mmCIF file of C-alpha atoms and ligand atoms in Angstrom:
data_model
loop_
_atom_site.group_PDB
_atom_site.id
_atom_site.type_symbol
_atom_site.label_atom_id
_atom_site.label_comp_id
_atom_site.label_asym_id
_atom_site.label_seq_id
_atom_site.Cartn_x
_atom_site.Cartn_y
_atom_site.Cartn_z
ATOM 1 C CA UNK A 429 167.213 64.910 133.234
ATOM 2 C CA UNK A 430 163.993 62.800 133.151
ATOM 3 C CA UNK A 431 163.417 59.775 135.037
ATOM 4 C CA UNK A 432 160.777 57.764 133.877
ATOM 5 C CA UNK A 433 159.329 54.208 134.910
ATOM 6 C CA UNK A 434 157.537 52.293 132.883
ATOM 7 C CA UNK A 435 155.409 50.713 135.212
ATOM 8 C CA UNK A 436 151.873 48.738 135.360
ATOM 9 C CA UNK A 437 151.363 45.913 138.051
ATOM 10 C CA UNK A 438 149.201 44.246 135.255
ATOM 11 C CA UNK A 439 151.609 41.505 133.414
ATOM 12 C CA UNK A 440 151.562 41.481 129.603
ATOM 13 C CA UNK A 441 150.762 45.014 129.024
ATOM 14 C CA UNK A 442 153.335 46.178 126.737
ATOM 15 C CA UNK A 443 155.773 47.806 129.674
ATOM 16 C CA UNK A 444 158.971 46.332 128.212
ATOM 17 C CA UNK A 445 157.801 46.819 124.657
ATOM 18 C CA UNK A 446 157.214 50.536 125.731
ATOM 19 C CA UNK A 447 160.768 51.055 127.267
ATOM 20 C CA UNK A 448 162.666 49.280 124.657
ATOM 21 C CA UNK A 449 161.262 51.733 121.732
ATOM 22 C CA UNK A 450 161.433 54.660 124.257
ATOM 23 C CA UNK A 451 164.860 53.999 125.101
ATOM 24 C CA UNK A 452 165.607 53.364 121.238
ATOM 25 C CA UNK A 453 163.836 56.570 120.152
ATOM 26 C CA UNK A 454 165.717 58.553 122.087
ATOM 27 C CA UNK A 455 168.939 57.208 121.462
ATOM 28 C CA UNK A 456 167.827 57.805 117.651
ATOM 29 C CA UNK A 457 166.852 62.015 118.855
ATOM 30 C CA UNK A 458 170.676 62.095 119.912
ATOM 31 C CA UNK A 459 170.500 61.208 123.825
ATOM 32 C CA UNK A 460 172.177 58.719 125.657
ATOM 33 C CA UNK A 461 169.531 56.965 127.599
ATOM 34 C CA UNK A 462 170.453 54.581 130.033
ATOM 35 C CA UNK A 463 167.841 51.853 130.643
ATOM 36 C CA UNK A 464 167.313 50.013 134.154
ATOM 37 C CA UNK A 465 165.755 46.879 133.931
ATOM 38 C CA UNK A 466 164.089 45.656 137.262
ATOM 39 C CA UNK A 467 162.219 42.548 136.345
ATOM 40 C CA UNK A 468 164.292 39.283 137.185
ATOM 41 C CA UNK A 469 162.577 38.043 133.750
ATOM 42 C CA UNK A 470 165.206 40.388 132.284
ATOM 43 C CA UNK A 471 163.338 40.442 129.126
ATOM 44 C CA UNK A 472 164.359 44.035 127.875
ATOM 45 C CA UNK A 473 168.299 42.902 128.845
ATOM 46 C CA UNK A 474 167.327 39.992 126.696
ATOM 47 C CA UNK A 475 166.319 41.703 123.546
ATOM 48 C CA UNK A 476 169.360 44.331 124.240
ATOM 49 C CA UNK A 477 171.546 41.607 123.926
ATOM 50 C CA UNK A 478 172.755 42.808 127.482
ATOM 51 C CA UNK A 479 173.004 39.559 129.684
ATOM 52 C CA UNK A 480 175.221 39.147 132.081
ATOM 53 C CA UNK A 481 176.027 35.311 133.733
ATOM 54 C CA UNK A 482 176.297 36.495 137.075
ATOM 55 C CA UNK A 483 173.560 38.087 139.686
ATOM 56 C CA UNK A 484 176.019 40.055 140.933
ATOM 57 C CA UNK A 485 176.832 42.063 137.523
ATOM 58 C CA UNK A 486 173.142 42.723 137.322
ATOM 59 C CA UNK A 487 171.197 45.102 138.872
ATOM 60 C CA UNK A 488 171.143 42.532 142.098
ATOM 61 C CA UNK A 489 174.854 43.334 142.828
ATOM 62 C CA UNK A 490 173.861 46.616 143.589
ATOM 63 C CA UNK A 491 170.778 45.298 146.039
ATOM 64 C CA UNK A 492 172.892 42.384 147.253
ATOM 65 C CA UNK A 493 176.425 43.585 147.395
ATOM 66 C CA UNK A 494 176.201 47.392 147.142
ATOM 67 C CA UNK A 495 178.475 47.604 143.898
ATOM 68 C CA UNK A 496 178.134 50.856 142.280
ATOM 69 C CA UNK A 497 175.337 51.158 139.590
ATOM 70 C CA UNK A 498 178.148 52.843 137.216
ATOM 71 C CA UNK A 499 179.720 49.345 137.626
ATOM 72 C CA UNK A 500 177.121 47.445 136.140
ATOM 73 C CA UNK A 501 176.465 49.741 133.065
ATOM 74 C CA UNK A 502 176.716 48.376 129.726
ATOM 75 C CA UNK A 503 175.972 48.906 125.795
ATOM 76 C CA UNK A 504 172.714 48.169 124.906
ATOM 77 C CA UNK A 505 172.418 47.048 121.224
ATOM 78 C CA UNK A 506 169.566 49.232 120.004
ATOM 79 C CA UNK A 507 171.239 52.312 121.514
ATOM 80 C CA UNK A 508 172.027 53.963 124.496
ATOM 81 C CA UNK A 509 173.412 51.865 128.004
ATOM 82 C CA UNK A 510 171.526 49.332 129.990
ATOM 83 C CA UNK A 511 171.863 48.252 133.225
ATOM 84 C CA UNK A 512 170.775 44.327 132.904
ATOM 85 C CA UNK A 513 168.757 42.526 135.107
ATOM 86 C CA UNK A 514 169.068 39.061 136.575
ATOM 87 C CA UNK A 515 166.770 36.133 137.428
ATOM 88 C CA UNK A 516 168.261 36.339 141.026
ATOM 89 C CA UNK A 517 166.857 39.960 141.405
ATOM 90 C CA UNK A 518 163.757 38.258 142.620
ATOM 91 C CA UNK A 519 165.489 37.466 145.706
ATOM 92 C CA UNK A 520 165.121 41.388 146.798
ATOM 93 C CA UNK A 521 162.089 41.590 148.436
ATOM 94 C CA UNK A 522 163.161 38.616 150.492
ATOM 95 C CA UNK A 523 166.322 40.210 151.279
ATOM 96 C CA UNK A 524 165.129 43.835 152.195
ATOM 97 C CA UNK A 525 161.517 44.522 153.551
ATOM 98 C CA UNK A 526 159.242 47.395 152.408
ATOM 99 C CA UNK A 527 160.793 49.667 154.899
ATOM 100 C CA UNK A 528 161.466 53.239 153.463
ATOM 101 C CA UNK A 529 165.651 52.701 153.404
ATOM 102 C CA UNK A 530 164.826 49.739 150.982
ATOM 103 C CA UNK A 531 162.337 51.639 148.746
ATOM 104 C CA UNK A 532 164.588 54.719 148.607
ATOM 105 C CA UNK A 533 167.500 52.668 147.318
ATOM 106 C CA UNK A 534 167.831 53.149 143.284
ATOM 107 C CA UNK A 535 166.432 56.707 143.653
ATOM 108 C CA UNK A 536 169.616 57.435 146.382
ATOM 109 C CA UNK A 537 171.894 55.010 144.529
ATOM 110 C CA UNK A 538 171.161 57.597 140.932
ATOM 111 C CA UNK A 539 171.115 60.378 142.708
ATOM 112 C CA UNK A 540 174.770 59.948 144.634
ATOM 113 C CA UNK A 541 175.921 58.434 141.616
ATOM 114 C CA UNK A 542 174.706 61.465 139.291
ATOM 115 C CA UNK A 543 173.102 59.408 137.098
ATOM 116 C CA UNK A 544 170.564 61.017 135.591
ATOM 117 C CA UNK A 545 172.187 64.435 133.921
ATOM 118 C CA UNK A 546 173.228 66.193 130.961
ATOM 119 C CA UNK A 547 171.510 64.272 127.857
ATOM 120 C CA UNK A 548 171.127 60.643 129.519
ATOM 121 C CA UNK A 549 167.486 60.083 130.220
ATOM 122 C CA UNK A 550 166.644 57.260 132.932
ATOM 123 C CA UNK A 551 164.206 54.506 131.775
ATOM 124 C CA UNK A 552 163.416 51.986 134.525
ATOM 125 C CA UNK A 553 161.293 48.759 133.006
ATOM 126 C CA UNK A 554 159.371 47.283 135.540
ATOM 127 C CA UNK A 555 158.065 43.870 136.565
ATOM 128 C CA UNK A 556 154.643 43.304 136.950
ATOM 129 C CA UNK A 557 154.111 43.602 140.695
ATOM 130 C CA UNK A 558 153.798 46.320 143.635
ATOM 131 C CA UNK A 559 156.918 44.787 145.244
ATOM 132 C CA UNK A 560 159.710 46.617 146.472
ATOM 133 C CA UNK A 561 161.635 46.574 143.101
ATOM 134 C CA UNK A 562 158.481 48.259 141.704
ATOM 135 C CA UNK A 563 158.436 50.747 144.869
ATOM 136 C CA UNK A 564 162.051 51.859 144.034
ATOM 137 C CA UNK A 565 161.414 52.471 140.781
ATOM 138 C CA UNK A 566 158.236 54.423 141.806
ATOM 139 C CA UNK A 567 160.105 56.323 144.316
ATOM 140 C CA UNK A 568 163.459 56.874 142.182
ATOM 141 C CA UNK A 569 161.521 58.250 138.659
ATOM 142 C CA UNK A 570 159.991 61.957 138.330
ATOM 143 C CA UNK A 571 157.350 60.231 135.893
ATOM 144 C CA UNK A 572 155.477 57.105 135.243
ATOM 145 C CA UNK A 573 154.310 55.846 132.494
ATOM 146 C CA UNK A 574 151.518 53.356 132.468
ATOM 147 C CA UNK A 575 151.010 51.419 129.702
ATOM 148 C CA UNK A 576 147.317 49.846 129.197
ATOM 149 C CA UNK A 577 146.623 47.390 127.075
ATOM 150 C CA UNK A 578 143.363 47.690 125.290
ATOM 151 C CA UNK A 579 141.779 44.298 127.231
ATOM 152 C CA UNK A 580 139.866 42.507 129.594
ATOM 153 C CA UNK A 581 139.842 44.185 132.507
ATOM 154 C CA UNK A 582 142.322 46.823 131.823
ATOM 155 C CA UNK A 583 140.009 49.947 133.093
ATOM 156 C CA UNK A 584 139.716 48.158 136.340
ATOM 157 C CA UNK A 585 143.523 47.637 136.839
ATOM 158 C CA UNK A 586 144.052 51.590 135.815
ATOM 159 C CA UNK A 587 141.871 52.472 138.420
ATOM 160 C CA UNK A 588 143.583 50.396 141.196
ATOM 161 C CA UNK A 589 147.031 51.759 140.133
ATOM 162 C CA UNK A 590 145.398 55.239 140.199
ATOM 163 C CA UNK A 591 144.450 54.460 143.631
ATOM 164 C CA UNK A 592 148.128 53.232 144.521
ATOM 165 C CA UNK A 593 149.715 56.226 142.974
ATOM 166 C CA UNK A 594 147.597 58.786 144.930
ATOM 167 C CA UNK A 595 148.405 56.517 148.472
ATOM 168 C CA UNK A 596 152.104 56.442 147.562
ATOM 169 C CA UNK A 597 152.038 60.758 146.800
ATOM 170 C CA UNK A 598 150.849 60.646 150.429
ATOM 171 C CA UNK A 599 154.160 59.562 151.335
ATOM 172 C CA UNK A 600 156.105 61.326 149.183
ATOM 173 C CA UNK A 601 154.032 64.385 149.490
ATOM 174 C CA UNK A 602 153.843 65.656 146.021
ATOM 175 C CA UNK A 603 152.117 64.963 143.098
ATOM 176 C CA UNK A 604 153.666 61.329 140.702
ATOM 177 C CA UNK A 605 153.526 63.097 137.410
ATOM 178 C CA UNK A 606 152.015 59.816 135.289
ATOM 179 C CA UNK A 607 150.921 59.280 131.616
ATOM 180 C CA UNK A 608 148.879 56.003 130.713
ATOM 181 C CA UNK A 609 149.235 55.201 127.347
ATOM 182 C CA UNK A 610 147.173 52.202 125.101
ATOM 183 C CA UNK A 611 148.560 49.657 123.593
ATOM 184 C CA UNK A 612 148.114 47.159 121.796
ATOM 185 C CA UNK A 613 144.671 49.158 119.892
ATOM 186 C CA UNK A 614 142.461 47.586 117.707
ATOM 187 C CA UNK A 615 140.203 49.917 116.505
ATOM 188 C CA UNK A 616 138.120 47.501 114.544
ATOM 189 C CA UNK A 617 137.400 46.729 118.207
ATOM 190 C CA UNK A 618 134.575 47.837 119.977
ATOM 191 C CA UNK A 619 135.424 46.902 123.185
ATOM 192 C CA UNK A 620 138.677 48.855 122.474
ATOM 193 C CA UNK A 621 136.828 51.736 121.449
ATOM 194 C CA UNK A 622 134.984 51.356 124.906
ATOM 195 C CA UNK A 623 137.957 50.997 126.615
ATOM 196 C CA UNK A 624 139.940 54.108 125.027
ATOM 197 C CA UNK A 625 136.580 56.215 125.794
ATOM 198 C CA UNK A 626 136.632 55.292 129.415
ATOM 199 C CA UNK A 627 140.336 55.904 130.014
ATOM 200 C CA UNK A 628 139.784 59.770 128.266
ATOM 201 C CA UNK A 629 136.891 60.456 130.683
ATOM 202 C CA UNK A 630 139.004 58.996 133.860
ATOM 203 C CA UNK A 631 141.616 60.530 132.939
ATOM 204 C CA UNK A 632 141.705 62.917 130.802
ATOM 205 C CA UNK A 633 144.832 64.817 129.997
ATOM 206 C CA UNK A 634 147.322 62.059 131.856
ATOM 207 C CA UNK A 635 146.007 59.679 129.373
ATOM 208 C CA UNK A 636 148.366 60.186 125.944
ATOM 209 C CA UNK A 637 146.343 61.270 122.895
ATOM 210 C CA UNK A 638 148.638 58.845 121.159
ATOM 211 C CA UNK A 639 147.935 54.940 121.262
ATOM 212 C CA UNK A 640 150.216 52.175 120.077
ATOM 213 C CA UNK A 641 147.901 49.681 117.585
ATOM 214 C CA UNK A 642 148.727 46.293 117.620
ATOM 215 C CA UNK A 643 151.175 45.639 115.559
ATOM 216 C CA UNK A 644 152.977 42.269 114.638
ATOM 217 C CA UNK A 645 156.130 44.201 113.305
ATOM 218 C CA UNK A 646 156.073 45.330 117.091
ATOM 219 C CA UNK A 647 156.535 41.661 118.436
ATOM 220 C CA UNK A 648 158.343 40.088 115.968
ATOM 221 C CA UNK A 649 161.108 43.167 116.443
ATOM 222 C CA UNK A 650 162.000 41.678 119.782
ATOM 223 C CA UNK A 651 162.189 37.944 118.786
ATOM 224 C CA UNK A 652 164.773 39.374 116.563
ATOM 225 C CA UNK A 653 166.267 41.390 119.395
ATOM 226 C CA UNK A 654 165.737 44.522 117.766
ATOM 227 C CA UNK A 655 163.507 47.947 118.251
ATOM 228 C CA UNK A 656 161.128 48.644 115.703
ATOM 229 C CA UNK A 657 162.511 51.669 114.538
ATOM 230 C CA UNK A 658 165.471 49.134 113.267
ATOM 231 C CA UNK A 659 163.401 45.846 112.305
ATOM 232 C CA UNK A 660 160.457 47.743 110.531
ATOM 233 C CA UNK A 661 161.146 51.701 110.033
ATOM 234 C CA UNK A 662 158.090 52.397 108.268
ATOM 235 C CA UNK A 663 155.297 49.975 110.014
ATOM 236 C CA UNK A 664 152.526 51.323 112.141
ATOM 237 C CA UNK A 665 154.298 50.374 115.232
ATOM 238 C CA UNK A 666 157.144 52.713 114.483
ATOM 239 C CA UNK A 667 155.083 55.439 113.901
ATOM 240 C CA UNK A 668 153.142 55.196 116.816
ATOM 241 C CA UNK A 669 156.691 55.046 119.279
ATOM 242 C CA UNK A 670 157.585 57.725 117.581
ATOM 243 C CA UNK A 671 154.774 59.831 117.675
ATOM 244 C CA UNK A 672 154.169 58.678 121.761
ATOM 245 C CA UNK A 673 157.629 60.394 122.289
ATOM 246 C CA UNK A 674 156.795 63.258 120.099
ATOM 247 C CA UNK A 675 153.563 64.019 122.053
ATOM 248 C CA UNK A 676 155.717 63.374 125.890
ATOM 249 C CA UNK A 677 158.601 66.138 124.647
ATOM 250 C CA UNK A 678 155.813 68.180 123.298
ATOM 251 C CA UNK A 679 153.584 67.712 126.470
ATOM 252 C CA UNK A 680 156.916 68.517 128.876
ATOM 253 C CA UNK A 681 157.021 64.936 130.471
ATOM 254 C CA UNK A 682 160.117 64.379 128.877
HETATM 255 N N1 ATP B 197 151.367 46.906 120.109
HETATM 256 C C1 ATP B 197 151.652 45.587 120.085
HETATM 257 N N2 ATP B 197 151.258 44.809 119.058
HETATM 258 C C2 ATP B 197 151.514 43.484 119.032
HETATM 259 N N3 ATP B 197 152.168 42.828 120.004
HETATM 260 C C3 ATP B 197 152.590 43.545 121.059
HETATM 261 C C4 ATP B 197 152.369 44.957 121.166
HETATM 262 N N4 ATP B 197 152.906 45.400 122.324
HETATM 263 C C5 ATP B 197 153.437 44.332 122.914
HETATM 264 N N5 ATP B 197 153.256 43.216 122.177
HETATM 265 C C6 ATP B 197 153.648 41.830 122.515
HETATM 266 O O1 ATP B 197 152.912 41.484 123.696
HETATM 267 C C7 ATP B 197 153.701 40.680 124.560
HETATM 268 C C8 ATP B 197 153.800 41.370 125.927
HETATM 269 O O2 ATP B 197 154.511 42.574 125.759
HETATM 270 P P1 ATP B 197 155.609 43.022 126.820
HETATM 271 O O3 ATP B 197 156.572 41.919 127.119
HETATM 272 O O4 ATP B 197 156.171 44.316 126.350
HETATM 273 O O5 ATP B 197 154.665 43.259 128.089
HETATM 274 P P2 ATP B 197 155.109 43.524 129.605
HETATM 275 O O6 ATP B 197 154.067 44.407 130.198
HETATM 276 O O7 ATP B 197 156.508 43.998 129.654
HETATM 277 O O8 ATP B 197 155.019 42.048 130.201
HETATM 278 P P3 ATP B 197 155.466 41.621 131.691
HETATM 279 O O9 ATP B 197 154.381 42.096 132.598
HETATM 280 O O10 ATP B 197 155.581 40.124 131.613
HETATM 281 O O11 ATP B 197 156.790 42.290 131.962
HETATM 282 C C9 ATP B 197 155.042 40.523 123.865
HETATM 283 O O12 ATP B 197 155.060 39.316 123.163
HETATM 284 C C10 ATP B 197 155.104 41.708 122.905
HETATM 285 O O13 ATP B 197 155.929 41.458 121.782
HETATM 286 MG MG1 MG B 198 158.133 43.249 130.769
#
């Protein structure tokens, strides 16, 4: 089944936000996702109520200490499994270079593990750099999904991860199936507007026909460690999850 990485090397952007209601929506459609988080500020482990003490029972065992990812599942509160990250995970790129053995790692790790089958889904929150954490993902996932956030700069930053994306499928010699999607929409915005009207003429179909508004329901769910589909059912922000996932089944890139 599906492999998807949330990924944008843009901080702030709504990539954690994106994979904890994707993970949660699909849990709530009857899957099992499992979530990976590979950002050592472990936020989405944090909301999932997921953390673990030690580096090694993170997803850095597995980089450090080649434990088993199966090992280093757990429950993740708002549904599905979650394999937690750990502050110390930003000792990887330090500890392996940018060679091809280091970047193939996760996607060897799921695939000899069998990871990613039956109903479980495989969503991989990343941190916001090109590093080699953000290179596995890229390399383990048969999607991305960029989230944008409707700001400053954000059409700039889309077009240098475009750029990235089509030197990476050099190496990999197929196509990265990808899907930007904008959050954080204000349409009372112009610039906003702007922004969304750029993206659909860059883009076109890769960019989602769906955009997440901003939403505080969105952002107050995760202080409360909670998706929104749990902390506010019927707000905008729920809707919009929902639809986003309703348009990627619909669309085949889920
Ligand atoms: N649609 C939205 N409406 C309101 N607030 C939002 C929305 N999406 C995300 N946020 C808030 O914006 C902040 C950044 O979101 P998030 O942590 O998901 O971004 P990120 O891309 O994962 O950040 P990082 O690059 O640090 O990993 C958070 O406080 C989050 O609650
Ligand atoms: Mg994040």
């Amino acid at each position: 089944m599906t492999i998807i990485a949330v990924f944008n090397q843009k901080g702030g952007v709504a990539k954690t936000t994106t994979s904890l209601n994707l993970i949660a929506a699909l849990a709530r459609g009857g899957l099992d996702p499992l979530g990976i988080d590979l950002d050592p500020q472990a936020h989405l482990t944090t909301i999932g109520n997921a953390e673990v003490a030690a580096g090694r029972d993170s997803i850095f065992g597995f980089y450090a200490e080649d434990r088993y990812l199966s090992d280093l599942v757990r429950k993740f509160s708002i549904g599905g499994n979650i394999i937690p990250a750990h502050i110390e995970l930003s000792k990887v790129d330090a500890l392996h270079g940018k060679g091809l053995r280091s970047v193939m790692r996760l996607k060897n790790g799921i695939q000899s593990e069998m990871l990613a089958h039956g109903d479980s889904p495989i969503v991989i929150d990343c941190c916001p750099m090109l590093n080699v954490l953000s290179l596995n993902a890229i390399f383990a996932c048969d999607r991305i999904l960029v989230p944008i956030s409707a700001d400053f700069l954000s059409v700039k930053g889309a077009i240098q991860l475009e750029g990235t994306l089509k030197a990476l499928e050099h190496v990999v010699k197929k196509r990265i199936e990808r899907r930007y999607v904008i959050t954080r929409f204000d349409a009372r915005r112009r610039m906003a507007r702007d922004i969304r009207g750029q993206l659909q003429e860059r883009f076109g179909s890769d960019l989602c026909a769906t955009h997440i508004s901003e939403n505080v329901s969105l952002a107050e769910s995760a202080y409360y460690n909670l998706d929104v589909f749990s902390h506010a059912p019927h707000s905008q922000g729920a809707r919009d999850y929902d639809a986003m996932l309703t348009e990627l089944v619909s669309t085949g890139f889920i």
